[in-house]
Amino acid sequence: MTRSDEHASAARELVDFEPFAPDEVPSMSGRLQRLCRAARRDLTVIGVGVSVMSRTGGLVTTAASSPGSARVEDLQFELGVGPCVTACTTGRPVLVPDLEQTPAVAWPGYASAALAHGVQAVFAFPMQDGGATLGALDVYRDHPGVMSEWAVARALGFAQVAMDTILDSGGIGADESDLLADEQEVGFEVYQAQGMVMVQLTVPPEEALARMRGYAFAENRSLREVANDILARRLVLESDR
């Protein structure tokens, strides 16, 4: 057994023995929730999250160790940038030991938003099946500093278990009632609102989503809150013209 296999085996055992939360059921999403909680304790960090690629190519939060971690995880979906996005794009781990030292141009808006939520360092590990990237596992710390060699290896082990959990359940999109990351389950209102903004401003999809993200960031609101206001016609984004 290789060292990476040993860490994956240890991570799997920790997930197997992680207690169920009162509202959890034996399902893929429930196991990913338990994985995040087990990883948080094992790695001694403030939060762990798992995001997967939706059918439209975007990242959506699937599981997190706590509501606060889920909010930080959602930032990358709302802003369209962040370590998880980069890890999925490059297929390599992204290790950011000090967010305060991260250039603003790297991930516009992300570092300042994550810092505001108490995150000082973030580490993203892609979940890969052959040449395909299914998503990434994110690890959050409330103090700066590099991860130890052991911690990186163990985080990769948890990422392996998360990927195996998804594949064992039939893969992405196999069961829409169970897979929270499907855009029809999480964030569907964002795509509906995006369509409305496209029509209202006569702009392409990418610009419509960028306008929504920009407004959400400027107003310190979540993208889903902005989307719901657009759908309810409480908010109409203004044209630059």
PDB file of C-alpha atoms in Angstrom:
ATOM      1  CA  MET A   1       0.000   0.000   0.000  1.00  0.00           C
ATOM      2  CA  THR A   2       1.389   3.397  -1.005  1.00  0.00           C
ATOM      3  CA  ARG A   3       1.490   6.366   1.334  1.00  0.00           C
ATOM      4  CA  SER A   4      -1.356   8.060  -0.549  1.00  0.00           C
ATOM      5  CA  ASP A   5      -3.433   4.868  -0.243  1.00  0.00           C
ATOM      6  CA  GLU A   6      -2.728   4.801   3.489  1.00  0.00           C
ATOM      7  CA  HIS A   7      -4.008   8.359   3.928  1.00  0.00           C
ATOM      8  CA  ALA A   8      -7.116   7.632   1.832  1.00  0.00           C
ATOM      9  CA  SER A   9      -7.766   4.493   3.892  1.00  0.00           C
ATOM     10  CA  ALA A  10      -7.380   6.425   7.150  1.00  0.00           C
ATOM     11  CA  ALA A  11      -9.672   9.192   5.891  1.00  0.00           C
ATOM     12  CA  ARG A  12     -12.288   6.646   4.819  1.00  0.00           C
ATOM     13  CA  GLU A  13     -12.251   5.041   8.260  1.00  0.00           C
ATOM     14  CA  LEU A  14     -12.705   8.428   9.934  1.00  0.00           C
ATOM     15  CA  VAL A  15     -15.705   9.169   7.708  1.00  0.00           C
ATOM     16  CA  ASP A  16     -17.200   5.728   8.401  1.00  0.00           C
ATOM     17  CA  PHE A  17     -17.106   6.410  12.156  1.00  0.00           C
ATOM     18  CA  GLU A  18     -18.276  10.038  11.941  1.00  0.00           C
ATOM     19  CA  PRO A  19     -21.651  10.357  13.738  1.00  0.00           C
ATOM     20  CA  PHE A  20     -24.758  11.289  11.789  1.00  0.00           C
ATOM     21  CA  ALA A  21     -26.272  14.714  12.392  1.00  0.00           C
ATOM     22  CA  PRO A  22     -29.933  14.658  13.529  1.00  0.00           C
ATOM     23  CA  ASP A  23     -31.238  15.623  10.086  1.00  0.00           C
ATOM     24  CA  GLU A  24     -28.878  13.463   7.993  1.00  0.00           C
ATOM     25  CA  VAL A  25     -29.843  10.331   6.097  1.00  0.00           C
ATOM     26  CA  PRO A  26     -27.632   7.593   4.612  1.00  0.00           C
ATOM     27  CA  SER A  27     -27.021   9.171   1.213  1.00  0.00           C
ATOM     28  CA  MET A  28     -24.202  10.493  -0.907  1.00  0.00           C
ATOM     29  CA  SER A  29     -24.722  14.071   0.235  1.00  0.00           C
ATOM     30  CA  GLY A  30     -24.931  12.956   3.859  1.00  0.00           C
ATOM     31  CA  ARG A  31     -21.663  11.065   3.586  1.00  0.00           C
ATOM     32  CA  LEU A  32     -19.980  14.129   2.093  1.00  0.00           C
ATOM     33  CA  GLN A  33     -21.255  16.202   5.022  1.00  0.00           C
ATOM     34  CA  ARG A  34     -19.743  13.692   7.445  1.00  0.00           C
ATOM     35  CA  LEU A  35     -16.518  13.702   5.431  1.00  0.00           C
ATOM     36  CA  CYS A  36     -16.219  17.475   5.843  1.00  0.00           C
ATOM     37  CA  ARG A  37     -16.770  17.265   9.605  1.00  0.00           C
ATOM     38  CA  ALA A  38     -14.276  14.407   9.976  1.00  0.00           C
ATOM     39  CA  ALA A  39     -11.682  16.254   7.902  1.00  0.00           C
ATOM     40  CA  ARG A  40     -12.115  19.439   9.926  1.00  0.00           C
ATOM     41  CA  ARG A  41     -11.311  17.628  13.161  1.00  0.00           C
ATOM     42  CA  ASP A  42      -8.533  15.484  11.720  1.00  0.00           C
ATOM     43  CA  LEU A  43      -6.771  18.446  10.100  1.00  0.00           C
ATOM     44  CA  THR A  44      -7.484  20.768  13.067  1.00  0.00           C
ATOM     45  CA  VAL A  45      -8.911  23.571  10.916  1.00  0.00           C
ATOM     46  CA  ILE A  46     -11.951  25.848  11.143  1.00  0.00           C
ATOM     47  CA  GLY A  47     -13.707  24.499   8.069  1.00  0.00           C
ATOM     48  CA  VAL A  48     -13.797  22.069   5.164  1.00  0.00           C
ATOM     49  CA  GLY A  49     -16.017  22.194   2.086  1.00  0.00           C
ATOM     50  CA  VAL A  50     -16.637  20.155  -1.040  1.00  0.00           C
ATOM     51  CA  SER A  51     -17.797  21.730  -4.301  1.00  0.00           C
ATOM     52  CA  VAL A  52     -18.495  19.910  -7.550  1.00  0.00           C
ATOM     53  CA  MET A  53     -18.810  20.935 -11.168  1.00  0.00           C
ATOM     54  CA  SER A  54     -22.412  21.418 -12.241  1.00  0.00           C
ATOM     55  CA  ARG A  55     -23.661  20.443 -15.685  1.00  0.00           C
ATOM     56  CA  THR A  56     -23.141  23.983 -16.895  1.00  0.00           C
ATOM     57  CA  GLY A  57     -19.503  23.965 -15.813  1.00  0.00           C
ATOM     58  CA  GLY A  58     -19.919  26.078 -12.687  1.00  0.00           C
ATOM     59  CA  LEU A  59     -18.924  25.158  -9.152  1.00  0.00           C
ATOM     60  CA  VAL A  60     -21.648  24.674  -6.557  1.00  0.00           C
ATOM     61  CA  THR A  61     -21.236  23.843  -2.869  1.00  0.00           C
ATOM     62  CA  THR A  62     -22.204  20.240  -2.103  1.00  0.00           C
ATOM     63  CA  ALA A  63     -21.160  19.826   1.520  1.00  0.00           C
ATOM     64  CA  ALA A  64     -19.467  21.736   4.325  1.00  0.00           C
ATOM     65  CA  SER A  65     -18.432  21.122   7.901  1.00  0.00           C
ATOM     66  CA  SER A  66     -20.636  23.965   9.204  1.00  0.00           C
ATOM     67  CA  PRO A  67     -23.000  26.698   7.961  1.00  0.00           C
ATOM     68  CA  GLY A  68     -20.147  29.204   8.180  1.00  0.00           C
ATOM     69  CA  SER A  69     -17.934  27.003   6.015  1.00  0.00           C
ATOM     70  CA  ALA A  70     -20.756  26.631   3.514  1.00  0.00           C
ATOM     71  CA  ARG A  71     -20.998  30.431   3.271  1.00  0.00           C
ATOM     72  CA  VAL A  72     -17.263  30.736   2.570  1.00  0.00           C
ATOM     73  CA  GLU A  73     -17.531  27.916   0.036  1.00  0.00           C
ATOM     74  CA  ASP A  74     -20.396  29.725  -1.691  1.00  0.00           C
ATOM     75  CA  LEU A  75     -18.197  32.801  -2.218  1.00  0.00           C
ATOM     76  CA  GLN A  76     -16.422  31.066  -5.094  1.00  0.00           C
ATOM     77  CA  PHE A  77     -19.728  30.268  -6.802  1.00  0.00           C
ATOM     78  CA  GLU A  78     -20.907  33.828  -6.324  1.00  0.00           C
ATOM     79  CA  LEU A  79     -17.685  35.530  -7.433  1.00  0.00           C
ATOM     80  CA  GLY A  80     -16.660  32.984 -10.049  1.00  0.00           C
ATOM     81  CA  VAL A  81     -13.069  32.965  -8.757  1.00  0.00           C
ATOM     82  CA  GLY A  82     -11.098  31.444  -5.905  1.00  0.00           C
ATOM     83  CA  PRO A  83      -8.738  28.620  -4.998  1.00  0.00           C
ATOM     84  CA  CYS A  84     -11.335  25.914  -5.678  1.00  0.00           C
ATOM     85  CA  VAL A  85     -12.021  27.296  -9.153  1.00  0.00           C
ATOM     86  CA  THR A  86      -8.297  27.428  -9.906  1.00  0.00           C
ATOM     87  CA  ALA A  87      -7.741  23.896  -8.576  1.00  0.00           C
ATOM     88  CA  CYS A  88     -10.490  22.569 -10.837  1.00  0.00           C
ATOM     89  CA  THR A  89      -9.170  24.486 -13.838  1.00  0.00           C
ATOM     90  CA  THR A  90      -5.541  23.455 -13.433  1.00  0.00           C
ATOM     91  CA  GLY A  91      -6.046  20.031 -11.877  1.00  0.00           C
ATOM     92  CA  ARG A  92      -3.440  20.843  -9.224  1.00  0.00           C
ATOM     93  CA  PRO A  93      -3.682  21.687  -5.503  1.00  0.00           C
ATOM     94  CA  VAL A  94      -3.792  25.397  -4.696  1.00  0.00           C
ATOM     95  CA  LEU A  95      -2.105  26.266  -1.401  1.00  0.00           C
ATOM     96  CA  VAL A  96      -2.621  29.787  -0.051  1.00  0.00           C
ATOM     97  CA  PRO A  97      -0.944  30.050   3.381  1.00  0.00           C
ATOM     98  CA  ASP A  98      -1.719  33.757   3.840  1.00  0.00           C
ATOM     99  CA  LEU A  99      -4.763  35.326   2.187  1.00  0.00           C
ATOM    100  CA  GLU A 100      -3.702  38.808   3.248  1.00  0.00           C
ATOM    101  CA  GLN A 101      -0.651  38.454   1.015  1.00  0.00           C
ATOM    102  CA  THR A 102      -2.666  37.260  -2.001  1.00  0.00           C
ATOM    103  CA  PRO A 103      -2.627  39.828  -4.846  1.00  0.00           C
ATOM    104  CA  ALA A 104      -6.094  41.247  -5.417  1.00  0.00           C
ATOM    105  CA  VAL A 105      -5.801  40.615  -9.154  1.00  0.00           C
ATOM    106  CA  ALA A 106      -5.511  36.850  -8.598  1.00  0.00           C
ATOM    107  CA  TRP A 107      -9.111  36.395  -7.405  1.00  0.00           C
ATOM    108  CA  PRO A 108     -10.919  39.760  -7.484  1.00  0.00           C
ATOM    109  CA  GLY A 109     -13.013  40.163  -4.361  1.00  0.00           C
ATOM    110  CA  TYR A 110     -12.424  36.660  -3.013  1.00  0.00           C
ATOM    111  CA  ALA A 111      -9.558  37.251  -0.580  1.00  0.00           C
ATOM    112  CA  SER A 112     -11.198  40.235   1.128  1.00  0.00           C
ATOM    113  CA  ALA A 113     -14.536  38.408   1.378  1.00  0.00           C
ATOM    114  CA  ALA A 114     -12.957  35.259   2.838  1.00  0.00           C
ATOM    115  CA  LEU A 115     -10.929  37.321   5.313  1.00  0.00           C
ATOM    116  CA  ALA A 116     -14.131  39.018   6.436  1.00  0.00           C
ATOM    117  CA  HIS A 117     -15.436  35.540   7.340  1.00  0.00           C
ATOM    118  CA  GLY A 118     -12.404  34.814   9.500  1.00  0.00           C
ATOM    119  CA  VAL A 119     -10.424  32.783   6.957  1.00  0.00           C
ATOM    120  CA  GLN A 120      -6.697  33.512   6.947  1.00  0.00           C
ATOM    121  CA  ALA A 121      -5.478  30.593   4.809  1.00  0.00           C
ATOM    122  CA  VAL A 122      -7.146  28.286   2.295  1.00  0.00           C
ATOM    123  CA  PHE A 123      -6.037  25.118   0.541  1.00  0.00           C
ATOM    124  CA  ALA A 124      -7.895  23.523  -2.387  1.00  0.00           C
ATOM    125  CA  PHE A 125      -7.432  19.935  -3.580  1.00  0.00           C
ATOM    126  CA  PRO A 126      -8.958  18.816  -6.910  1.00  0.00           C
ATOM    127  CA  MET A 127     -11.021  15.631  -7.085  1.00  0.00           C
ATOM    128  CA  GLN A 128      -9.960  13.929 -10.295  1.00  0.00           C
ATOM    129  CA  ASP A 129     -11.100  10.816 -12.113  1.00  0.00           C
ATOM    130  CA  GLY A 130      -8.593  10.169 -14.858  1.00  0.00           C
ATOM    131  CA  GLY A 131      -8.431  13.362 -16.895  1.00  0.00           C
ATOM    132  CA  ALA A 132     -11.726  14.718 -15.576  1.00  0.00           C
ATOM    133  CA  THR A 133     -12.027  17.001 -12.562  1.00  0.00           C
ATOM    134  CA  LEU A 134     -15.211  16.442 -10.576  1.00  0.00           C
ATOM    135  CA  GLY A 135     -14.693  19.300  -8.154  1.00  0.00           C
ATOM    136  CA  ALA A 136     -12.470  20.152  -5.216  1.00  0.00           C
ATOM    137  CA  LEU A 137     -12.127  19.851  -1.458  1.00  0.00           C
ATOM    138  CA  ASP A 138     -11.338  23.119   0.341  1.00  0.00           C
ATOM    139  CA  VAL A 139      -9.649  23.470   3.729  1.00  0.00           C
ATOM    140  CA  TYR A 140      -9.920  26.715   5.733  1.00  0.00           C
ATOM    141  CA  ARG A 141      -7.754  27.946   8.612  1.00  0.00           C
ATOM    142  CA  ASP A 142      -8.148  30.974  10.889  1.00  0.00           C
ATOM    143  CA  HIS A 143      -4.413  31.662  11.000  1.00  0.00           C
ATOM    144  CA  PRO A 144      -1.742  31.998   8.300  1.00  0.00           C
ATOM    145  CA  GLY A 145       0.922  29.374   7.716  1.00  0.00           C
ATOM    146  CA  VAL A 146       1.864  26.575   5.367  1.00  0.00           C
ATOM    147  CA  MET A 147       0.328  23.112   5.640  1.00  0.00           C
ATOM    148  CA  SER A 148       2.621  20.358   6.844  1.00  0.00           C
ATOM    149  CA  GLU A 149       3.550  17.546   4.475  1.00  0.00           C
ATOM    150  CA  TRP A 150       1.374  15.204   6.525  1.00  0.00           C
ATOM    151  CA  ALA A 151      -1.628  17.557   6.374  1.00  0.00           C
ATOM    152  CA  VAL A 152      -1.366  17.941   2.591  1.00  0.00           C
ATOM    153  CA  ALA A 153      -1.192  14.164   2.158  1.00  0.00           C
ATOM    154  CA  ARG A 154      -4.167  13.626   4.488  1.00  0.00           C
ATOM    155  CA  ALA A 155      -6.232  16.332   2.720  1.00  0.00           C
ATOM    156  CA  LEU A 156      -5.515  14.609  -0.588  1.00  0.00           C
ATOM    157  CA  GLY A 157      -6.736  11.403   1.051  1.00  0.00           C
ATOM    158  CA  PHE A 158     -10.031  13.054   2.003  1.00  0.00           C
ATOM    159  CA  ALA A 159     -10.343  14.437  -1.553  1.00  0.00           C
ATOM    160  CA  GLN A 160      -9.898  10.883  -2.862  1.00  0.00           C
ATOM    161  CA  VAL A 161     -12.628   9.589  -0.562  1.00  0.00           C
ATOM    162  CA  ALA A 162     -14.956  12.432  -1.624  1.00  0.00           C
ATOM    163  CA  MET A 163     -14.377  11.577  -5.280  1.00  0.00           C
ATOM    164  CA  ASP A 164     -14.952   7.865  -4.639  1.00  0.00           C
ATOM    165  CA  THR A 165     -18.183   8.727  -2.815  1.00  0.00           C
ATOM    166  CA  ILE A 166     -19.492  10.584  -5.852  1.00  0.00           C
ATOM    167  CA  LEU A 167     -18.419   7.878  -8.307  1.00  0.00           C
ATOM    168  CA  ASP A 168     -19.822   5.074  -6.140  1.00  0.00           C
ATOM    169  CA  SER A 169     -23.177   6.861  -6.242  1.00  0.00           C
ATOM    170  CA  GLY A 170     -23.208   6.756 -10.024  1.00  0.00           C
ATOM    171  CA  GLY A 171     -21.356   9.950 -10.816  1.00  0.00           C
ATOM    172  CA  ILE A 172     -22.445  13.529 -11.363  1.00  0.00           C
ATOM    173  CA  GLY A 173     -26.116  13.882 -12.209  1.00  0.00           C
ATOM    174  CA  ALA A 174     -26.961  10.220 -11.543  1.00  0.00           C
ATOM    175  CA  ASP A 175     -29.532  11.079  -8.878  1.00  0.00           C
ATOM    176  CA  GLU A 176     -30.757  14.655  -8.876  1.00  0.00           C
ATOM    177  CA  SER A 177     -32.727  14.155  -5.659  1.00  0.00           C
ATOM    178  CA  ASP A 178     -29.518  13.218  -3.851  1.00  0.00           C
ATOM    179  CA  LEU A 179     -26.855  15.369  -5.496  1.00  0.00           C
ATOM    180  CA  LEU A 180     -27.116  18.812  -3.918  1.00  0.00           C
ATOM    181  CA  ALA A 181     -24.598  20.277  -6.313  1.00  0.00           C
ATOM    182  CA  ASP A 182     -26.847  19.932  -9.333  1.00  0.00           C
ATOM    183  CA  GLU A 183     -27.766  23.421 -10.453  1.00  0.00           C
ATOM    184  CA  GLN A 184     -31.436  22.419 -10.398  1.00  0.00           C
ATOM    185  CA  GLU A 185     -31.064  21.740  -6.644  1.00  0.00           C
ATOM    186  CA  VAL A 186     -28.740  24.554  -5.592  1.00  0.00           C
ATOM    187  CA  GLY A 187     -28.529  27.906  -7.279  1.00  0.00           C
ATOM    188  CA  PHE A 188     -31.179  27.288  -9.937  1.00  0.00           C
ATOM    189  CA  GLU A 189     -32.653  30.674  -9.092  1.00  0.00           C
ATOM    190  CA  VAL A 190     -29.329  32.237 -10.092  1.00  0.00           C
ATOM    191  CA  TYR A 191     -29.605  30.848 -13.609  1.00  0.00           C
ATOM    192  CA  GLN A 192     -33.230  31.949 -13.875  1.00  0.00           C
ATOM    193  CA  ALA A 193     -32.293  35.474 -12.811  1.00  0.00           C
ATOM    194  CA  GLN A 194     -29.360  35.425 -15.213  1.00  0.00           C
ATOM    195  CA  GLY A 195     -31.807  34.819 -18.053  1.00  0.00           C
ATOM    196  CA  MET A 196     -33.950  37.758 -16.965  1.00  0.00           C
ATOM    197  CA  VAL A 197     -30.928  40.079 -16.828  1.00  0.00           C
ATOM    198  CA  MET A 198     -29.864  38.915 -20.300  1.00  0.00           C
ATOM    199  CA  VAL A 199     -33.231  39.998 -21.695  1.00  0.00           C
ATOM    200  CA  GLN A 200     -33.485  43.220 -19.674  1.00  0.00           C
ATOM    201  CA  LEU A 201     -30.007  44.498 -20.571  1.00  0.00           C
ATOM    202  CA  THR A 202     -29.588  42.729 -23.930  1.00  0.00           C
ATOM    203  CA  VAL A 203     -26.261  41.198 -22.870  1.00  0.00           C
ATOM    204  CA  PRO A 204     -24.711  37.727 -23.274  1.00  0.00           C
ATOM    205  CA  PRO A 205     -24.930  35.165 -20.433  1.00  0.00           C
ATOM    206  CA  GLU A 206     -21.407  35.799 -19.147  1.00  0.00           C
ATOM    207  CA  GLU A 207     -21.988  39.537 -18.791  1.00  0.00           C
ATOM    208  CA  ALA A 208     -25.386  39.034 -17.147  1.00  0.00           C
ATOM    209  CA  LEU A 209     -23.840  36.812 -14.465  1.00  0.00           C
ATOM    210  CA  ALA A 210     -20.922  39.224 -14.045  1.00  0.00           C
ATOM    211  CA  ARG A 211     -23.380  42.093 -13.468  1.00  0.00           C
ATOM    212  CA  MET A 212     -25.188  40.071 -10.805  1.00  0.00           C
ATOM    213  CA  ARG A 213     -21.946  39.097  -9.098  1.00  0.00           C
ATOM    214  CA  GLY A 214     -20.716  42.678  -9.162  1.00  0.00           C
ATOM    215  CA  TYR A 215     -23.927  43.967  -7.597  1.00  0.00           C
ATOM    216  CA  ALA A 216     -23.886  41.255  -4.913  1.00  0.00           C
ATOM    217  CA  PHE A 217     -20.281  42.038  -4.022  1.00  0.00           C
ATOM    218  CA  ALA A 218     -20.843  45.806  -3.948  1.00  0.00           C
ATOM    219  CA  GLU A 219     -23.900  45.421  -1.700  1.00  0.00           C
ATOM    220  CA  ASN A 220     -22.298  42.722   0.504  1.00  0.00           C
ATOM    221  CA  ARG A 221     -25.086  40.284  -0.278  1.00  0.00           C
ATOM    222  CA  SER A 222     -25.141  36.689  -1.476  1.00  0.00           C
ATOM    223  CA  LEU A 223     -25.675  35.999  -5.156  1.00  0.00           C
ATOM    224  CA  ARG A 224     -28.761  33.947  -4.361  1.00  0.00           C
ATOM    225  CA  GLU A 225     -30.316  36.852  -2.446  1.00  0.00           C
ATOM    226  CA  VAL A 226     -29.760  39.133  -5.441  1.00  0.00           C
ATOM    227  CA  ALA A 227     -31.181  36.488  -7.777  1.00  0.00           C
ATOM    228  CA  ASN A 228     -34.321  36.110  -5.673  1.00  0.00           C
ATOM    229  CA  ASP A 229     -34.855  39.893  -5.703  1.00  0.00           C
ATOM    230  CA  ILE A 230     -34.492  39.926  -9.488  1.00  0.00           C
ATOM    231  CA  LEU A 231     -36.967  37.062  -9.877  1.00  0.00           C
ATOM    232  CA  ALA A 232     -39.427  38.812  -7.555  1.00  0.00           C
ATOM    233  CA  ARG A 233     -38.909  42.028  -9.553  1.00  0.00           C
ATOM    234  CA  ARG A 234     -37.753  43.868  -6.442  1.00  0.00           C
ATOM    235  CA  LEU A 235     -34.483  44.610  -8.245  1.00  0.00           C
ATOM    236  CA  VAL A 236     -33.716  45.624 -11.817  1.00  0.00           C
ATOM    237  CA  LEU A 237     -30.068  46.031 -12.733  1.00  0.00           C
ATOM    238  CA  GLU A 238     -29.356  49.200 -14.644  1.00  0.00           C
ATOM    239  CA  SER A 239     -27.795  49.316 -18.064  1.00  0.00           C
ATOM    240  CA  ASP A 240     -24.495  51.132 -18.629  1.00  0.00           C
ATOM    241  CA  ARG A 241     -25.982  52.847 -21.622  1.00  0.00           C
TER     242      ARG A 241
END
